[in-house]
Short mmCIF file of C-alpha atoms in Angstrom, two decimals:
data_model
loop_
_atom_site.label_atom_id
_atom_site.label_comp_id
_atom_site.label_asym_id
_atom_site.label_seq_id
_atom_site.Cartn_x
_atom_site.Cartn_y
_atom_site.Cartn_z
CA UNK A 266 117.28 109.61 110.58
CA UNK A 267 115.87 112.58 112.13
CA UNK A 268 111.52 112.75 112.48
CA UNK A 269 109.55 115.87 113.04
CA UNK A 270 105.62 116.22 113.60
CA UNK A 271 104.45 119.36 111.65
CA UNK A 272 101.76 120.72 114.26
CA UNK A 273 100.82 123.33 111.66
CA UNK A 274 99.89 120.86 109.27
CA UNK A 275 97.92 119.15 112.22
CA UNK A 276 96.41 122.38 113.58
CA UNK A 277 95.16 123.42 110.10
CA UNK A 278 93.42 120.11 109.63
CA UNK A 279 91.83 120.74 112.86
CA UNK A 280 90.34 123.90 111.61
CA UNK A 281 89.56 122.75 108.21
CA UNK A 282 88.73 118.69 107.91
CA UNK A 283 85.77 118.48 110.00
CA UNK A 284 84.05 121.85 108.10
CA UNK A 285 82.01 119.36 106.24
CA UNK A 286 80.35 118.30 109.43
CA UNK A 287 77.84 120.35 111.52
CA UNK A 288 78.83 119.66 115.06
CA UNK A 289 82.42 118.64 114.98
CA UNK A 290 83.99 122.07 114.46
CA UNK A 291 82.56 122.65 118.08
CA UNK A 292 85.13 120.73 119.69
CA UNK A 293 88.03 120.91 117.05
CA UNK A 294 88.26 124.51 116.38
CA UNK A 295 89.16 125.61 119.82
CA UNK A 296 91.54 122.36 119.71
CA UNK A 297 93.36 124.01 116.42
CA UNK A 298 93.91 127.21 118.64
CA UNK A 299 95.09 125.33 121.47
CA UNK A 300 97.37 123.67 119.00
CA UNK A 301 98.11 126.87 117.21
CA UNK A 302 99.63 128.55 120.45
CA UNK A 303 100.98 125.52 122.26
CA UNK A 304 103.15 124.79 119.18
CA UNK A 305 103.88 127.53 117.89
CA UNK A 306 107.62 128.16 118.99
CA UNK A 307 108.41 124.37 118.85
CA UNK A 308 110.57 123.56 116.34
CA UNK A 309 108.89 122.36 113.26
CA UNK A 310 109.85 120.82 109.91
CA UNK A 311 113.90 121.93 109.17
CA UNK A 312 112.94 122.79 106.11
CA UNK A 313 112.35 126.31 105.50
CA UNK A 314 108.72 126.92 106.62
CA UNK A 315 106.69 130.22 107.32
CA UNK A 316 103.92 130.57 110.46
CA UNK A 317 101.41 130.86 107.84
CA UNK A 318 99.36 127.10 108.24
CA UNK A 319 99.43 128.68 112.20
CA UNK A 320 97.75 131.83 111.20
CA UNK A 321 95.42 130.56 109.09
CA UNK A 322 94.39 127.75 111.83
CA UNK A 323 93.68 130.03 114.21
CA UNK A 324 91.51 132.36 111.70
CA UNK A 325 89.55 129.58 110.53
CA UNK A 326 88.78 128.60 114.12
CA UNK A 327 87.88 131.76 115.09
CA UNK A 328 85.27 132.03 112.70
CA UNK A 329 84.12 128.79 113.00
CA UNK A 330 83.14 129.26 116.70
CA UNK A 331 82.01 132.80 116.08
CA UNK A 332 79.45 131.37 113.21
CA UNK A 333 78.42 128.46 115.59
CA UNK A 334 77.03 130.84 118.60
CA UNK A 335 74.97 132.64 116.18
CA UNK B 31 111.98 130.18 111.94
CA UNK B 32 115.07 127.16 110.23
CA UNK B 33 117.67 128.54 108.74
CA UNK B 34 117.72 128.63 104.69
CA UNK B 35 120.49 126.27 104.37
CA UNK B 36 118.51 124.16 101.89
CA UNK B 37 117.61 124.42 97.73
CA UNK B 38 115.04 122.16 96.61
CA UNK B 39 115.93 120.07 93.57
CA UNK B 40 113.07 119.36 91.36
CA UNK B 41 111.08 116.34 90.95
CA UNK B 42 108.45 114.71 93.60
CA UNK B 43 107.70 111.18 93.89
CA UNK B 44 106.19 108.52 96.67
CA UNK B 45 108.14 105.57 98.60
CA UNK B 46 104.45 103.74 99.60
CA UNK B 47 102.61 105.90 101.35
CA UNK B 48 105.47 108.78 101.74
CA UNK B 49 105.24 112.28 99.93
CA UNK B 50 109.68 111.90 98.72
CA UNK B 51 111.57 114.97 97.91
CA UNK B 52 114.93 116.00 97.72
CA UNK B 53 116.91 118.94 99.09
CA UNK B 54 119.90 120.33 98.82
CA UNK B 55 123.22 121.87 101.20
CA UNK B 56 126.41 122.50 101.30
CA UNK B 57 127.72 119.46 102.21
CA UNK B 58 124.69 117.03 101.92
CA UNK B 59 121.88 115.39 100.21
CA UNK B 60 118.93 116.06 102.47
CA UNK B 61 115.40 112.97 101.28
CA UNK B 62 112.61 114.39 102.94
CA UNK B 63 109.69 111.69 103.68
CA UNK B 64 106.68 113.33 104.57
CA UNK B 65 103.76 111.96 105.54
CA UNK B 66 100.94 114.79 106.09
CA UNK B 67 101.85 115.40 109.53
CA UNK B 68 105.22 114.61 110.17
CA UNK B 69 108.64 113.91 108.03
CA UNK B 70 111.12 112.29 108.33
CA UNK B 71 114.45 113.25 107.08
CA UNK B 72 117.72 110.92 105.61
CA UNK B 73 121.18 112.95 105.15
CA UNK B 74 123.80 111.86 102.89
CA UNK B 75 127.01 113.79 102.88
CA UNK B 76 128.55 114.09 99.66
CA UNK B 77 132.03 112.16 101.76
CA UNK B 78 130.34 108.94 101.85
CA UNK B 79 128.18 108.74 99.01
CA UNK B 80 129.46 106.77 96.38
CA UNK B 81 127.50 106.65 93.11
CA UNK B 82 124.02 107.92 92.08
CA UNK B 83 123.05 105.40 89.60
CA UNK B 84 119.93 105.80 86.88
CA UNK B 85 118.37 102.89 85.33
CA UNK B 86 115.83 103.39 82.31
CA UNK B 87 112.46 101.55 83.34
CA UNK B 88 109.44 100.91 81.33
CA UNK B 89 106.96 102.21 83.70
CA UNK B 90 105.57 105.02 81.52
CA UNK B 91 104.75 102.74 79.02
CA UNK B 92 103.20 100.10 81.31
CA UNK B 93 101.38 103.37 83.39
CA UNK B 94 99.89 104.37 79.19
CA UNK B 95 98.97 100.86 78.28
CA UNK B 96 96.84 100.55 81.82
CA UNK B 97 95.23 103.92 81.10
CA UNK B 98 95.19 103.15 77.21
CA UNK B 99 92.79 100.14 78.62
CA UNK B 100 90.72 102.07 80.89
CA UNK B 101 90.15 104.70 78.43
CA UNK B 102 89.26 102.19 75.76
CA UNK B 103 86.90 100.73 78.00
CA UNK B 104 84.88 104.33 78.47
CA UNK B 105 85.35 105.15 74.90
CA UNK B 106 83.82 101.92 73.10
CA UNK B 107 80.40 102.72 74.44
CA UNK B 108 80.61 105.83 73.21
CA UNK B 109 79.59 104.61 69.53
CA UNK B 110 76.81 102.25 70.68
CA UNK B 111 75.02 104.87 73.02
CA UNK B 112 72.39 107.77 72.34
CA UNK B 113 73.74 111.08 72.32
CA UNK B 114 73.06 111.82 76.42
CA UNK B 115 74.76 108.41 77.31
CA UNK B 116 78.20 109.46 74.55
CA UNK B 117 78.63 112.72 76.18
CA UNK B 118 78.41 110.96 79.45
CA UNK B 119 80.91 108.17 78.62
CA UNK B 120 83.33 111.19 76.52
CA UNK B 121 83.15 112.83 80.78
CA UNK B 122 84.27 110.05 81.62
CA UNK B 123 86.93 109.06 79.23
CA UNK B 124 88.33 112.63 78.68
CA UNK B 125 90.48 112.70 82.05
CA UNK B 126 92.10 109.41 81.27
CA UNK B 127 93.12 111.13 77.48
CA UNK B 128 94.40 113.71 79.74
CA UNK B 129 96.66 111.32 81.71
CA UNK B 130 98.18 109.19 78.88
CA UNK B 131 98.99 112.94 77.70
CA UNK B 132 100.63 113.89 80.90
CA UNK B 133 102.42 110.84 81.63
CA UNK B 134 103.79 110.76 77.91
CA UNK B 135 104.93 114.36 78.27
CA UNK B 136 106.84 113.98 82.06
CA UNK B 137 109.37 111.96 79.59
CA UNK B 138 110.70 108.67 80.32
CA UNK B 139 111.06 106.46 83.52
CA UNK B 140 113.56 105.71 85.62
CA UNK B 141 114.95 104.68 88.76
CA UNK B 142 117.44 106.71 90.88
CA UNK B 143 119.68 105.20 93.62
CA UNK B 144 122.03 106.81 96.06
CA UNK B 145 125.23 104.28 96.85
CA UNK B 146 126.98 104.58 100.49
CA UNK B 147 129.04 102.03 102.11
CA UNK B 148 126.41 100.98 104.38
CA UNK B 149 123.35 101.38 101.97
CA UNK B 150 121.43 101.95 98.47
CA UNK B 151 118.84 104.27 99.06
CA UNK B 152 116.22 104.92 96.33
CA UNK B 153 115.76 108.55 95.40
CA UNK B 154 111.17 108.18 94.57
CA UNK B 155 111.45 112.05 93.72
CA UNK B 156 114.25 111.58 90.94
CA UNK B 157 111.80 109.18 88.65
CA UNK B 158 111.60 110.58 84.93
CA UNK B 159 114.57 110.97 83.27
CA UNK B 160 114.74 114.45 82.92
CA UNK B 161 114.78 115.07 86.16
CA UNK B 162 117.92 113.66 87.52
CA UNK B 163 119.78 115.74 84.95
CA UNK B 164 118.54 119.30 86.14
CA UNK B 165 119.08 117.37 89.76
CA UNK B 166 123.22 116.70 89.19
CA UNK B 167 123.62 119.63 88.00
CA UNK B 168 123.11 121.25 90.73
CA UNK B 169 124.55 118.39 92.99
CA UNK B 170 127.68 118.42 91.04
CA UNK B 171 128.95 121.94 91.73
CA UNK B 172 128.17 121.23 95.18
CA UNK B 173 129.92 118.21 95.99
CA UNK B 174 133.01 119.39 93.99
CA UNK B 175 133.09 122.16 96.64
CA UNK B 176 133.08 119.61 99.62
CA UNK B 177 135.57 119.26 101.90
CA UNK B 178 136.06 116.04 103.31
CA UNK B 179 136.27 116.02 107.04
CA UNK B 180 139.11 113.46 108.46
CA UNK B 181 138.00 110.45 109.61
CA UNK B 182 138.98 108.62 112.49
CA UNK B 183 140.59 105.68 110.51
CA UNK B 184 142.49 108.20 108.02
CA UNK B 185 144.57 110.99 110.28
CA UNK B 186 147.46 110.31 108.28
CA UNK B 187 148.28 112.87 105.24
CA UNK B 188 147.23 110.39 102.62
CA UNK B 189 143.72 111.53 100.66
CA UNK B 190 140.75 109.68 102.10
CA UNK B 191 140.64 107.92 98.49
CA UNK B 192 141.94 108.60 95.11
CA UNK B 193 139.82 109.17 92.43
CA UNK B 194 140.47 105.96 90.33
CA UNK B 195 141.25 106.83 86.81
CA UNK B 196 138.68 105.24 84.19
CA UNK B 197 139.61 101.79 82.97
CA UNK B 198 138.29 100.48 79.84
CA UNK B 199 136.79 96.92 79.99
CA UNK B 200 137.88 93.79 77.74
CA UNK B 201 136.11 95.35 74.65
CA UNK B 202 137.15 98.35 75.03
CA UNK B 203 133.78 99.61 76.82
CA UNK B 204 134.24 102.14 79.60
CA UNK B 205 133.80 100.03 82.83
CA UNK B 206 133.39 103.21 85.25
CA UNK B 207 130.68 105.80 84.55
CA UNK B 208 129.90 108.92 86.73
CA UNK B 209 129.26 112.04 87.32
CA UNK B 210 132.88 113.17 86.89
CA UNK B 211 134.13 113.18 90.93
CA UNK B 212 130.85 113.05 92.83
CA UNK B 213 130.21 109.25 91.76
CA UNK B 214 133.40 107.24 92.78
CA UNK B 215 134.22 104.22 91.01
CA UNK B 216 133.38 101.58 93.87
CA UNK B 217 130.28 100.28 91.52
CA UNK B 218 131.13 98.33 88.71
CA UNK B 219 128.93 97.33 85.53
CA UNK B 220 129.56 94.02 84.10
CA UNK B 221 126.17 94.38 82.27
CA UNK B 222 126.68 95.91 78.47
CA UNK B 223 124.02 98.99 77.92
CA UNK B 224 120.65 97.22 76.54
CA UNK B 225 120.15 97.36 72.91
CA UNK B 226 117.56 100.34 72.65
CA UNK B 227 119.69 102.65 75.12
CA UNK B 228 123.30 102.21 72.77
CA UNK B 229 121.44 103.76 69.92
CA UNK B 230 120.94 106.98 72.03
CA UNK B 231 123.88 109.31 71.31
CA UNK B 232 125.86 110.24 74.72
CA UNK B 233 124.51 113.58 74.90
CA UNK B 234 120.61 112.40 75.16
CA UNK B 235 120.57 112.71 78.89
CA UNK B 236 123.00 115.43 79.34
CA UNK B 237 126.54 115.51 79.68
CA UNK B 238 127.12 115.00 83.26
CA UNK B 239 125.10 111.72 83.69
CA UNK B 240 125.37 107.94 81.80
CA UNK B 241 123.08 105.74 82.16
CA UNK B 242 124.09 102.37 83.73
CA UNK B 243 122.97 99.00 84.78
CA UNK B 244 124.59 97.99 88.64
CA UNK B 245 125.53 94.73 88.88
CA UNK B 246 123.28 94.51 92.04
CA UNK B 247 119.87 93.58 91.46
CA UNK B 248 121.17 93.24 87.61
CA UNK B 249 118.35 90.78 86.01
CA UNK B 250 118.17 90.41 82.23
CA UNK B 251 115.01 90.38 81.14
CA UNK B 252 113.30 87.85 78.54
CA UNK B 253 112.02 89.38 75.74
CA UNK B 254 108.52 89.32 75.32
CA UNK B 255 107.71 87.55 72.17
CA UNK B 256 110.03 84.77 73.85
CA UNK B 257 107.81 84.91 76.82
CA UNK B 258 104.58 84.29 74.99
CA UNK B 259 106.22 81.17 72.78
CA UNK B 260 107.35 79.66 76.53
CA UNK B 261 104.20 80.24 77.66
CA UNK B 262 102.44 78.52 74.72
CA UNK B 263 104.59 75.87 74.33
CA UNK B 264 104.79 74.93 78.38
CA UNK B 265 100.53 74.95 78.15
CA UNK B 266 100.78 72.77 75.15
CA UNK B 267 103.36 70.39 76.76
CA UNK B 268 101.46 70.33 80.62
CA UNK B 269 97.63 71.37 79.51
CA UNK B 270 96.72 67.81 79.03
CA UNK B 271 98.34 66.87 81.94
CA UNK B 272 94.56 67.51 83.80
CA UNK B 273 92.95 65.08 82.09
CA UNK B 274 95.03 62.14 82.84
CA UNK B 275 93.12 62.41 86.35
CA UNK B 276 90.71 59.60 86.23
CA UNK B 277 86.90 60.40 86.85
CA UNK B 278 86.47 58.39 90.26
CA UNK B 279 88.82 61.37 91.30
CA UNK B 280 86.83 64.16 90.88
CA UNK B 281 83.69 61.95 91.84
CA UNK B 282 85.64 61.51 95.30
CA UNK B 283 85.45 57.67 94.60
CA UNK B 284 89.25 57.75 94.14
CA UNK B 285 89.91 56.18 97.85
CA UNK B 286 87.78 53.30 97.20
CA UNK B 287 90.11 51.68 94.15
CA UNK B 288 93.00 52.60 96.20
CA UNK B 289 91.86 50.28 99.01
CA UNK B 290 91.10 47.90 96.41
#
């Protein structure tokens, strides 16, 4: 039995879950892009899979932290 | 990016608290668990499995009569409420409607299992009936194009193992059914079809797959009007049983007669 963590799954969570609060996107959407580019040549699922939930991560977060300095 | 060695097969189910699904390669059956953030992944090869077996359940029905309660339960009110509170209760009840409908169209249950040597492996994502059909179908071609690798215990030039031919039981009943060479005869069925599944004509499920009862984890059920009469009889025979107890027993006075 083989067992793979899907980071992009994890990362995306990151940059989406805590949305619904007010002050936890402050520390978890620089942790999606830190999770975003630290993972993003491991291998993932063996499946076939696209960079996409990556992408997406690291968009959210960026707007997240650009909305939260204004 | 992983190479595209894999077709889904359809269906989706859930082992507990896993997402199940099933792919498919060359030469193996990939069952994907997945559990949000990570999966974990179980390879057959088409070499060493030995049956895929699918058992009718009842769990639609059981699924609709649980719903057909709960729905009941938001619909009654429904015609003893003002008009605000009816269109309140009809919210309510309306999704329910909707998933008696959907359950009753996915078609009926059942319960896949993959047969090695070592293990019997339940296959969540093959679980309505219609599924495992479209699933063979494409297994089938598949494993008829395997090529058994040699294993250590067979170098010689004898065939890993010969397809057994099918033998007819004592009443003339087939004893081996499969998916032509993909399931191998090692499982037998001493278990006759039940009564409501030998009134379906072969070709109901397709050509390519029979339905069959293993001998492992075979239990016949009781049927349920028997059940009730058991019941009713064993609470007629044992409910007066309780009231044999004398009083001084529930009054916690019981000691003092014994030490009499």
């Amino acid at each position: 039995m083989t067992r793979r963590v899907l980071y992009d799954n994890i990362a995306l969570s990151l940059a989406t879950l805590p949305v619904v609060t007010v002050y936890l996107p402050v520390i978890t959407a620089p942790a999606s892009i830190f999770f975003s580019i630290k993972y993003w040549k491991n291998p993932g699922s063996i499946l076939p899979r696209t960079k996409v939930r990556f992408v997406l991560a690291i968009l959210l977060s960026l707007i997240q932290i650009l909305l939260s300095r204004r | 990016m992983a190479e595209k060695i894999y077709e889904r097969l359809p269906g989706r189910g859930a082992n507990t608290i896993f997402a199940v699904k099933l792919w498919l390669a060359n030469d193996h059956l990939l069952l994907v668990e997945s559990m949000g953030f990570s999966e974990s992944y179980k390879r057959f090869y088409f070499r060493d499995i030995e049956s895929i077996t699918v058992t009718h359940t009842d769990r639609r029905l059981i699924i609709n009569v649980v719903l057909a309660v709960f729905a009941a339960l938001f619909t009654l009110p429904i015609f003893f409420s003002d008009l605000a509170a009816a269109i309140v209760w009809s919210i309510l009840a309306l999704p329910i409607y909707a998933l008696i409908v959907v359950n009753t169209l996915k078609g009926r249950a059942c319960v896949c299992h993959l047969t090695t040597a070592v293990q019997r492996e339940k296959l969540a994502s093959l679980s309505r009936c219609s599924v495992p059909n479209a699933s063979l179908r494409k297994i089938e071609p598949s494993s008829s194009r395997r090529k058994p690798l040699p294993s250590p215990s067979s170098r010689s030039d004898a065939p890993l193992r010969p397809a057994l031919p099918q033998s007819r039981g004592p009443r003339g009943r087939r004893k081996v059914h499969g998916v032509r060479r993909l399931l191998l005869p090692r499982v037998r069925f001493r278990a006759p079809p039940p009564r409501h599944l030998r009134k379906l004509p072969p070709q109901a499920l397709g050509p390519q797959i029979r339905l069959v009862r293993p001998v492992c984890g075979y239990r016949p059920r009781r049927p349920l009007s028997r059940g009730i009469f058991a019941d009713l009889g064993f609470l007629f025979h044992h409910g007066p049983c309780p009231l044999a107890i004398p009083t001084s027993f529930h009054e916690g006075a019981v000691w003092e007669s014994l030490d009499r």
